[in-house]
Coordinates of C-alpha atoms and ligand atoms in Angstrom, one line a residue:
X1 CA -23.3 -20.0 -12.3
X2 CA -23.3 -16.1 -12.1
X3 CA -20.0 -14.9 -11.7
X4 CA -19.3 -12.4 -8.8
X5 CA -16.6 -9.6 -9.1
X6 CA -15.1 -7.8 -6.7
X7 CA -14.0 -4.2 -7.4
X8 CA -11.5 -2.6 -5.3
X9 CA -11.3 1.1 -5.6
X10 CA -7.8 2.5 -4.6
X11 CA -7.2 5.7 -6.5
X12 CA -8.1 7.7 -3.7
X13 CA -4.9 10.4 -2.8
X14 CA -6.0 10.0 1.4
X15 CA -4.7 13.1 2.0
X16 CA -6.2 13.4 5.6
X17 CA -4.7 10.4 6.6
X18 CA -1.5 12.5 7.1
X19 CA 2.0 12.3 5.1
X20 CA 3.4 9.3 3.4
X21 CA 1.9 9.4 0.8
X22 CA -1.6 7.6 -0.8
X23 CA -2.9 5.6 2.3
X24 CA -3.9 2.5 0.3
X25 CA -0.5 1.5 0.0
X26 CA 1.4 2.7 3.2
X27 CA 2.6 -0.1 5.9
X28 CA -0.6 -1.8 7.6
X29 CA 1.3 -5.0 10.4
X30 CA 4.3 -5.7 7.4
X31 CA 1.7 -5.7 4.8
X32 CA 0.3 -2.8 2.7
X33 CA -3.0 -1.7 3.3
X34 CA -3.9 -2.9 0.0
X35 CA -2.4 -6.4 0.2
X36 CA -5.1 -6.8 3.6
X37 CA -8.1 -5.8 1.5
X38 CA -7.7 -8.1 -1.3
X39 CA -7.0 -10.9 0.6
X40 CA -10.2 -10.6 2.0
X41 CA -11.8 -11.0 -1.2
X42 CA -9.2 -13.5 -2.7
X43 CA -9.8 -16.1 0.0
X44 CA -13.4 -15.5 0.3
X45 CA -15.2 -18.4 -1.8
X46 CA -18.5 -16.3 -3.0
X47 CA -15.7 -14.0 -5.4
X48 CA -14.7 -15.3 -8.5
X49 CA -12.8 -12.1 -9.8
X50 CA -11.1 -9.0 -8.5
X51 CA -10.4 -5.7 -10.1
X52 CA -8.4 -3.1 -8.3
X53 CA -8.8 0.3 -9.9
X54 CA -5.5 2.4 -9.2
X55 CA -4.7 6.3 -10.2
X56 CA -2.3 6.6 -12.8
X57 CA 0.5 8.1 -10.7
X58 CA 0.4 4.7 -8.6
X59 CA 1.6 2.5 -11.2
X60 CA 4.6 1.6 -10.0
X61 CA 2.9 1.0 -6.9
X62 CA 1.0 -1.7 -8.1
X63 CA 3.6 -4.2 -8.0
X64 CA 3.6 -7.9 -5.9
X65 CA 0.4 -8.2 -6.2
X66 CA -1.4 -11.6 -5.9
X67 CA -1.9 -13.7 -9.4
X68 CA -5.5 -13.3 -10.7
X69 CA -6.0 -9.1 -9.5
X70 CA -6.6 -7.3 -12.8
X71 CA -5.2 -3.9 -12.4
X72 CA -6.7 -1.0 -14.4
X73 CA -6.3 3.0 -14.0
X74 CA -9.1 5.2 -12.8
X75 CA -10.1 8.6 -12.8
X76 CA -10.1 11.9 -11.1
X77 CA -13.2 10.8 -9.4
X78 CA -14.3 8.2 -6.8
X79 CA -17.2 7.2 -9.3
X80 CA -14.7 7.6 -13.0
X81 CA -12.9 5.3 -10.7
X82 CA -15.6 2.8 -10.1
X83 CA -16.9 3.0 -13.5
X84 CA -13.7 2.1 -15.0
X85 CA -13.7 -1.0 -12.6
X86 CA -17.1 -1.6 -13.8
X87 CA -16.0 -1.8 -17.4
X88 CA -13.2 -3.8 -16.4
X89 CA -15.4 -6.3 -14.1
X90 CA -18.0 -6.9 -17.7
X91 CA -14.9 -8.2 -19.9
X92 CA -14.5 -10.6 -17.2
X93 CA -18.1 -11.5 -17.6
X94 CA -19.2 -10.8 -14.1
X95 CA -23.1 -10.6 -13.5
X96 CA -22.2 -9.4 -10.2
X97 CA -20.3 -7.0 -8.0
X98 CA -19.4 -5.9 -4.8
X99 CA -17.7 -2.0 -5.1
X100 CA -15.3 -1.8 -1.9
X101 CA -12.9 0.6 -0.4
X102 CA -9.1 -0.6 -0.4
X103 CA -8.9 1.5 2.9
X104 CA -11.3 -0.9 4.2
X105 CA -8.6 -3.3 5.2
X106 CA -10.0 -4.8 8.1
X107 CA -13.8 -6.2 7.0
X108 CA -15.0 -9.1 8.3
X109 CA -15.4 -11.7 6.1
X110 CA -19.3 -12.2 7.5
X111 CA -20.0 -8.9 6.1
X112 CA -18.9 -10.2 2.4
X113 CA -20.8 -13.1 3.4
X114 CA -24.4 -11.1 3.7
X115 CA -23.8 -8.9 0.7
X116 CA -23.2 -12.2 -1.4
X117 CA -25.7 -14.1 -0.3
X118 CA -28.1 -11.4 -0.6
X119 CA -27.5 -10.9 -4.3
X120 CA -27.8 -14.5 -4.5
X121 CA -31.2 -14.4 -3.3
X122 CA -32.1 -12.0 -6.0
X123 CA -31.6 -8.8 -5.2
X124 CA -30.5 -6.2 -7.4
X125 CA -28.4 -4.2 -4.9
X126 CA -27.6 -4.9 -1.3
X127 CA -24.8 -3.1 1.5
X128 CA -23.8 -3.3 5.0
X129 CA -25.1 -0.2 7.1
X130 CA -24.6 -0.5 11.3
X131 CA -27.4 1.6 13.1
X132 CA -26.4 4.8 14.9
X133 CA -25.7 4.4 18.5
X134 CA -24.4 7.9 19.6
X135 CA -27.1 10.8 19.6
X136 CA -26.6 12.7 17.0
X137 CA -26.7 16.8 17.5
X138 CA -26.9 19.6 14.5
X139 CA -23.7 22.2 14.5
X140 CA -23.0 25.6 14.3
X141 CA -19.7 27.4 14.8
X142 CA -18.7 25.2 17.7
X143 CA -22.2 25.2 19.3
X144 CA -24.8 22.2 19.3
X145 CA -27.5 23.8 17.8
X146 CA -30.6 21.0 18.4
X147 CA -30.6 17.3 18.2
X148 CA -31.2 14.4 15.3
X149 CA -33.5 11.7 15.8
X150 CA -31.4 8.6 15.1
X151 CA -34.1 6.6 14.4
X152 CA -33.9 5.7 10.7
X153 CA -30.4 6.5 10.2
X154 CA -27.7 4.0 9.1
X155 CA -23.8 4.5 8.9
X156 CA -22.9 3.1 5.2
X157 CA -20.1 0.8 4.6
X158 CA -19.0 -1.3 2.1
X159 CA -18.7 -3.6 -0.1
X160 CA -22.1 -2.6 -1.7
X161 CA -23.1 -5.5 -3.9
X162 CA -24.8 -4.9 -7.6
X163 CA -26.4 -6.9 -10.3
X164 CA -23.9 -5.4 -12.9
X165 CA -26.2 -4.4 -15.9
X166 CA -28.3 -2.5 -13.5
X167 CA -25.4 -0.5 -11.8
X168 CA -23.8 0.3 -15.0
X169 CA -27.0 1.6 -16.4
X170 CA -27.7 3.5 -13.2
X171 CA -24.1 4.9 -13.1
X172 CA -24.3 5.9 -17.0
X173 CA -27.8 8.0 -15.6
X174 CA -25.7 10.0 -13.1
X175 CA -24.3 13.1 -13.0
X176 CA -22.5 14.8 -10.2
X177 CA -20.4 13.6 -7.4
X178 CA -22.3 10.4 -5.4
X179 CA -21.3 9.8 -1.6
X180 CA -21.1 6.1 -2.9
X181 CA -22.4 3.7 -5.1
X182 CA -26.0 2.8 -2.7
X183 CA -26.8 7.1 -3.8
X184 CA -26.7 6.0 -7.5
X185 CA -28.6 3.0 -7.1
X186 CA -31.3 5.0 -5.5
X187 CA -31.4 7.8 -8.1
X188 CA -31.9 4.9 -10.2
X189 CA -34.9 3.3 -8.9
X190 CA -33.0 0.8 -7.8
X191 CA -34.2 -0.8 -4.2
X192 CA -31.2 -1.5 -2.1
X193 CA -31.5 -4.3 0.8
X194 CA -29.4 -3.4 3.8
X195 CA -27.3 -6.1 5.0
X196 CA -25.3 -6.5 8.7
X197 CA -22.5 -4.4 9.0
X198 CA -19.6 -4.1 11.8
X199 CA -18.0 -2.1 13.5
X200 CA -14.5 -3.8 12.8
X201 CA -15.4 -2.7 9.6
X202 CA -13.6 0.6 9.6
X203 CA -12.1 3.0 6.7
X204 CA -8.6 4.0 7.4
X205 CA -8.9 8.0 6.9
X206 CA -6.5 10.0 9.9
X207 CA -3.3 8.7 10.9
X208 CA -4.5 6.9 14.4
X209 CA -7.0 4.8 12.3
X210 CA -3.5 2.7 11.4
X211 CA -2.9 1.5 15.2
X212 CA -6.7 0.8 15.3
X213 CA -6.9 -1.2 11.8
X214 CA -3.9 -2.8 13.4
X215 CA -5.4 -3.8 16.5
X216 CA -8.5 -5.3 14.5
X217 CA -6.7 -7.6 12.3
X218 CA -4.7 -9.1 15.6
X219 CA -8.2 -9.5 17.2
X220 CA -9.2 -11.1 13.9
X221 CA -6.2 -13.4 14.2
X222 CA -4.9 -12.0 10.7
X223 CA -1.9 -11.2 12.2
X224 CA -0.4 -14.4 13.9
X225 CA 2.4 -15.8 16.4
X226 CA 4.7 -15.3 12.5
X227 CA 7.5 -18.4 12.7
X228 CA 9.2 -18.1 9.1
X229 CA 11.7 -15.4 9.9
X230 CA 14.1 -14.9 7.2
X231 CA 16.9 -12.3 7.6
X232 CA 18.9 -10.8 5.4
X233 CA 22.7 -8.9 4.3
X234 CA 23.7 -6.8 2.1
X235 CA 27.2 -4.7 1.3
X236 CA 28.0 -2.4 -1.2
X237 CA 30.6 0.1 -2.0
X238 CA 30.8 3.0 -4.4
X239 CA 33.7 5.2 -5.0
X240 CA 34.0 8.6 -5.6
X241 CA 33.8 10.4 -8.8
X242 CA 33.7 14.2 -9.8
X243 CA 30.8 16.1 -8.7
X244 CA 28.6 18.1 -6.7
X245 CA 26.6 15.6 -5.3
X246 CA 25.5 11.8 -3.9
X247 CA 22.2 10.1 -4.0
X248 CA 22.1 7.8 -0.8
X249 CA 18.7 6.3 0.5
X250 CA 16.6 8.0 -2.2
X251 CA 18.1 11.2 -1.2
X252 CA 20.4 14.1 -3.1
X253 CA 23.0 15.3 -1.0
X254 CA 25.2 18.4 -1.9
X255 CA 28.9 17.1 -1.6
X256 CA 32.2 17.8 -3.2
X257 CA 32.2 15.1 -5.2
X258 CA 29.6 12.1 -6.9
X259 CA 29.8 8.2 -6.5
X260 CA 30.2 6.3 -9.5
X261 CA 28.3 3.3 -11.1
X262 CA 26.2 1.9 -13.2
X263 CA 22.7 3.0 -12.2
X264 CA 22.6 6.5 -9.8
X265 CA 25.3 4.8 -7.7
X266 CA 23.3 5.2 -4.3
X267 CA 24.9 2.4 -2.0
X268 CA 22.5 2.6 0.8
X269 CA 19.6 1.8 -1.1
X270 CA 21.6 -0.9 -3.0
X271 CA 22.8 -2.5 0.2
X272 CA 19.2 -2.9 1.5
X273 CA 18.0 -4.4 -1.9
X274 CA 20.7 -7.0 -2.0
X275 CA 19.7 -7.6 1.8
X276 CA 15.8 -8.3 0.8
X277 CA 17.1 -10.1 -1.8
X278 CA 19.3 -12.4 0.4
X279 CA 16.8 -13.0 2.6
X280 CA 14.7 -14.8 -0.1
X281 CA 18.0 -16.6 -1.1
X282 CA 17.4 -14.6 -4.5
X283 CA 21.0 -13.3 -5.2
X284 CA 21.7 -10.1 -5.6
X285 CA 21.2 -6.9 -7.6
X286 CA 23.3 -7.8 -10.4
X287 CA 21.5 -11.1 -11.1
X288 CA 17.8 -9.2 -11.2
X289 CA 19.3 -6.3 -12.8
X290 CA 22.7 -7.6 -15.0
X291 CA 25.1 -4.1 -15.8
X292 CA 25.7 -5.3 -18.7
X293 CA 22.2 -4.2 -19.9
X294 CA 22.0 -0.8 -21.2
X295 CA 18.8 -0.4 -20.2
X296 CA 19.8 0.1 -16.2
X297 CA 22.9 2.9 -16.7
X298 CA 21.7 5.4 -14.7
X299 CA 18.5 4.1 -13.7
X300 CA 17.2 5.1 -10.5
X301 CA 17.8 2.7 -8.1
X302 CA 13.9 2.6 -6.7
X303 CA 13.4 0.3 -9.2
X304 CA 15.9 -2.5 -8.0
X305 CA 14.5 -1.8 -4.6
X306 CA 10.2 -2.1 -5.8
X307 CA 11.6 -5.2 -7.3
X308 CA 13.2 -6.6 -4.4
X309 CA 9.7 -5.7 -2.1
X310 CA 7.3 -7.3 -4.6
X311 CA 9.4 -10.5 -4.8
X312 CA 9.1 -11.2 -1.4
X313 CA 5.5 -10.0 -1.0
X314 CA 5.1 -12.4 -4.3
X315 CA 6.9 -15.2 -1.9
X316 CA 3.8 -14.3 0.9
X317 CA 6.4 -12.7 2.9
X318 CA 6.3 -8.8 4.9
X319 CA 9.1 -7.0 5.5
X320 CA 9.6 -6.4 9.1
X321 CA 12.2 -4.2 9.3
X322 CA 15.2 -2.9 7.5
X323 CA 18.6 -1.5 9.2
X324 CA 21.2 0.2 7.2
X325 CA 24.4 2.0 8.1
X326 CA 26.5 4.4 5.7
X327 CA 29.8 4.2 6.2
X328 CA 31.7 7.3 5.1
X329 CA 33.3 10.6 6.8
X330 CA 31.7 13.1 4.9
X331 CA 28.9 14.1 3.4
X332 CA 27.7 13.9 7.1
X333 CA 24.7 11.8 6.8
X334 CA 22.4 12.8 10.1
X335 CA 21.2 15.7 8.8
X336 CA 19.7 14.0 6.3
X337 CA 18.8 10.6 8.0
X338 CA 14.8 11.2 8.8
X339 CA 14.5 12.3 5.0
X340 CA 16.4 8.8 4.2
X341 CA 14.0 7.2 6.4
X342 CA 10.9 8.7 4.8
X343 CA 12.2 8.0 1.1
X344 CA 13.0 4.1 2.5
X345 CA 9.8 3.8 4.2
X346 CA 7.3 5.1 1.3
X347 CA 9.3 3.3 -1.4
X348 CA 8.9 -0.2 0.6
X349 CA 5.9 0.8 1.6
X350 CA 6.5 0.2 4.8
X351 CA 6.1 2.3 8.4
X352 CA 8.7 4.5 9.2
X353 CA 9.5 3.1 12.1
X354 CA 10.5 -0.4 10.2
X355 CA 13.1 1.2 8.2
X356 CA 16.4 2.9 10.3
X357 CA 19.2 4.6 8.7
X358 CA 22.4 5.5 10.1
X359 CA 25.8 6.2 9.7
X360 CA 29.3 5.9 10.6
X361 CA 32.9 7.0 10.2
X362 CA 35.9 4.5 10.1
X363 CA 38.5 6.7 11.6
X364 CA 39.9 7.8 9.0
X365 CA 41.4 4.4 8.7
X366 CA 41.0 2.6 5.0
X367 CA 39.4 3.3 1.7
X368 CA 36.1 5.3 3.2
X369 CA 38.6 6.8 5.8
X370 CA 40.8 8.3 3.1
X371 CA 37.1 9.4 1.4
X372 CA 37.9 7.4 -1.9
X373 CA 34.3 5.8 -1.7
X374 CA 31.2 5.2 0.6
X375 CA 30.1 2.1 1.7
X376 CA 27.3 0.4 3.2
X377 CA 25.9 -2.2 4.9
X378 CA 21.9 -3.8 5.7
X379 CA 20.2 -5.8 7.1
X380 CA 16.7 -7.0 6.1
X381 CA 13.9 -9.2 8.2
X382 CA 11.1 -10.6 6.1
X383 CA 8.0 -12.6 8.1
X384 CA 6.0 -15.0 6.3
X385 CA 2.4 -13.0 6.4
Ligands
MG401 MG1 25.9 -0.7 -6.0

C-alpha cells in the first residue's frame, strides 16, 4: 500500500489579502482558515499523512491543531517551503503527494478524489485545472490591446499530486522562482495529467474572497444549523501600582500609574481567557497557568489567551464571539478600543467583528470608582464546528 501525503503549504505572508495579519490563519465561519483546509485532507480516506509547512514567525500560531499534522518551518520561498514539506513528507515514508494551498480552504473533496485516483492509476503527476470561460484580452496601460485565444488554456489549482522520488528530483533540478509545482514537473520531463477542477475551488487572496469562501463552505454544508452552544464568564481585577502605563487587551496605554500582578497584569485579556476557559468547564487561568511558577512572572498574557483558543479548537469547538467590558474611570479606554479589538481578534484568530471591547465607569462609587484598580468582565460563546 503506497502511502499518500498531503502537504499543506502555509508560509505565505498574504499580504494582498488586506490587514490582520497572514491570511492562512485569520477567522474563516469560527474556524481559521487553516483549520478548513486540513480537514479536508484529514477526513478524506485516500490521505494517509499531512504535513503543514509554516514560516518561522508563525510558530506560535501553530497551536490546536488536529492530532497526526506534522508541523515543520519553511522558507523564504513558496518552493524552500514545499521542499521542506517534501523532506518532511519522505521520513514519513510517503510514495505520494498532493502539494496544496492552505488558502485553499474551501476544495471540494471530488477534486482530492481525481488527483488520488489519478496517481493511483499510475501516473507520475496529476492537478486540477478548470477551462477558461471569459475571453481573454492582452493589456496595456488601461487599454485592451488585442485578444487571446482561450483555446488551450487552463486555470491551475491545486492540490497537484506527485510520485514523490520524481518531484523531489525534479525540484532538486530547479532553479528560480516556479508559479507552482505542475512548472517544475514540466521542466523535468515530467508528463502531468490534468484532472477536474472547480470553481468552489477558490484561493483566498483580497479581503472579499473571505465572505465568498464563507458562502461556499455553507453551500457545501460545512457550516451547519451548529446546536452545542457553550457560553462562557470571566472576571478579573487588578489594582494599581506605580507607573506610567497599563496593558489592557494586548494594548499599552500611557497612564499615571501600572496594574500589578503576576504576568503583565492586563485584566481584559485575562477576563476573556478565564471566560473561554469556562466555557469548556476548564477552570480558570491559574489552574493552566499556576503563579506560583516562576516561569509566568511577567509573561505576556497572549500566551494564557493562545492556550485557552487551542483548547477549545482541540475540543472541536469555534469561538463565536467574545464580549468584554473594562471597568475603570480612567485611562479612558475608547480611544483605544478598535486597537483592542484588532490585538483580540488576530491573537484568537478570529474576525474582528466576533471580538467587541468596551468600557465603563462605576460612578465613582467603589474600588474602580476611587481608581485603586481596574476590573473586567467577558463573556465567551464557543460552537461545536
Ligand atoms: Mg489577572
Amino acid at each position: 500500500m503506497k502511502k499518500t501525503v498531503a502537504i499543506i503549504v502555509a508560509g505565505g505572508r498574504g499580504t494582498r489579502a488586506g490587514p490582520g495579519g497572514p491570511k492562512q490563519w485569520r477567522g474563516l465561519a469560527g474556524r481559521r482558515v487553516v483549520d478548513w483546509t486540513l480537514d479536508r485532507f484529514a477526513t478524506h480516506p485516500g490521505i494517509d499523512g499531512i504535513v503543514l509547512v509554516i514560516h518561522a514567525e508563525d510558530a506560535a500560531e501553530a497551536g490546536g491543531l488536529p492530532s497526526g499534522v506534522t508541523v515543520t518551518t519553511g522558507g523564504a520561498t513558496r518552493a524552500q517551503s514545499v521542499r521542506a514539506g517534501l523532506d518532511a513528507a519522505a521520513q514519513m515514508g510517503a510514495a505520494r503527494v498532493l502539494i496544496h494551498d492552505a488558502a485553499r480552504a474551501t476544495v471540494p473533496v471530488d477534486v482530492i478524489d481525481g488527483v488520488c485516483s489519478t496517481l493511483a492509476a499510475g501516473a507520475k503527476a496529476a492537478a486540477p485545472g478548470l477551462s477558461v470561460t471569459d475571453a481573454l484580452w492582452t493589456v496595456a496601460d488601461g487599454r485592451a490591446t488585442g485578444t487571446r485565444d482561450r483555446d488551450g488554456l487552463m486555470r491551475a489549482q491545486t492540490p497537484q499530486g506527485f510520485d514523490l522520488p520524481a518531484i523531489m528530483k525534479a525540484h532538486a533540478a530547479y532553479s528560480g522562482a516556479p508559479a507552482d509545482d505542475v512548472a517544475v514537473a514540466l521542466a523535468a520531463g515530467l508528463e502531468v495529467v490534468v484532472t477536474p477542477g472547480h470553481d468552489q475551488n477558490i484561493k483566498i487572496t483580497q479581503p472579499e474572497d473571505f465572505a465568498r469562501a464563507e458562502a461556499i463552505l455553507r453551500a457545501q454544508g460545512a457550516v451547519e444549523a451548529q446546536m452545542d452552544i457553550r457560553l462562557g464568564n470571566g472576571y478579573d481585577v487588578h489594582r494599581f501600582k506605580a507607573g506610567d502605563s497599563v496593558t489592557l487587551c494586548g494594548v499599552a496605554v500611557p497612564h499615571s500609574r501600572a496594574l500589578e500582578g503576576h504576568s503583565d497584569a492586563d485584566v481584559g485579556m485575562h477576563a476573556v481567557t478565564d471566560a473561554i476557559y469556562g466555557a469548556l468547564a476548564e477552570g480558570d487561568i491559574g489552574r493552566h497557568f499556576p503563579p506560583s511558577d516562576p516561569k509566568w512572572k511577567g509573561a505576556a498574557s497572549d500566551i494564557f489567551l493562545r492556550h485557552a483558543c487551542d483548547l477549545a479548537r482541540a475540543r472541536g469547538f469555534a469561538l463565536s464571539n467574545i464580549d468584554c467590558t473594562l471597568v475603570c474611570e480612567r485611562p479612558k479606554i475608547g480611544p483605544h478600543a478598535g486597537a483592542m479589538q484588532a490585538a483580540m481578534a488576530q491573537i484568537m484568530g478570529l474576525e474582528p467583528d466576533r471580538v467587541s471591547i468596551k468600557a465603563t465607569t462605576s460612578e465613582r462609587l467603589g474600588f474602580t470608582g476611587r481608581e485603586e484598580g481596574i476590573a473586567a468582565i467577558a463573556t465567551a460563546t464557543l460552537v461545536k464546528a
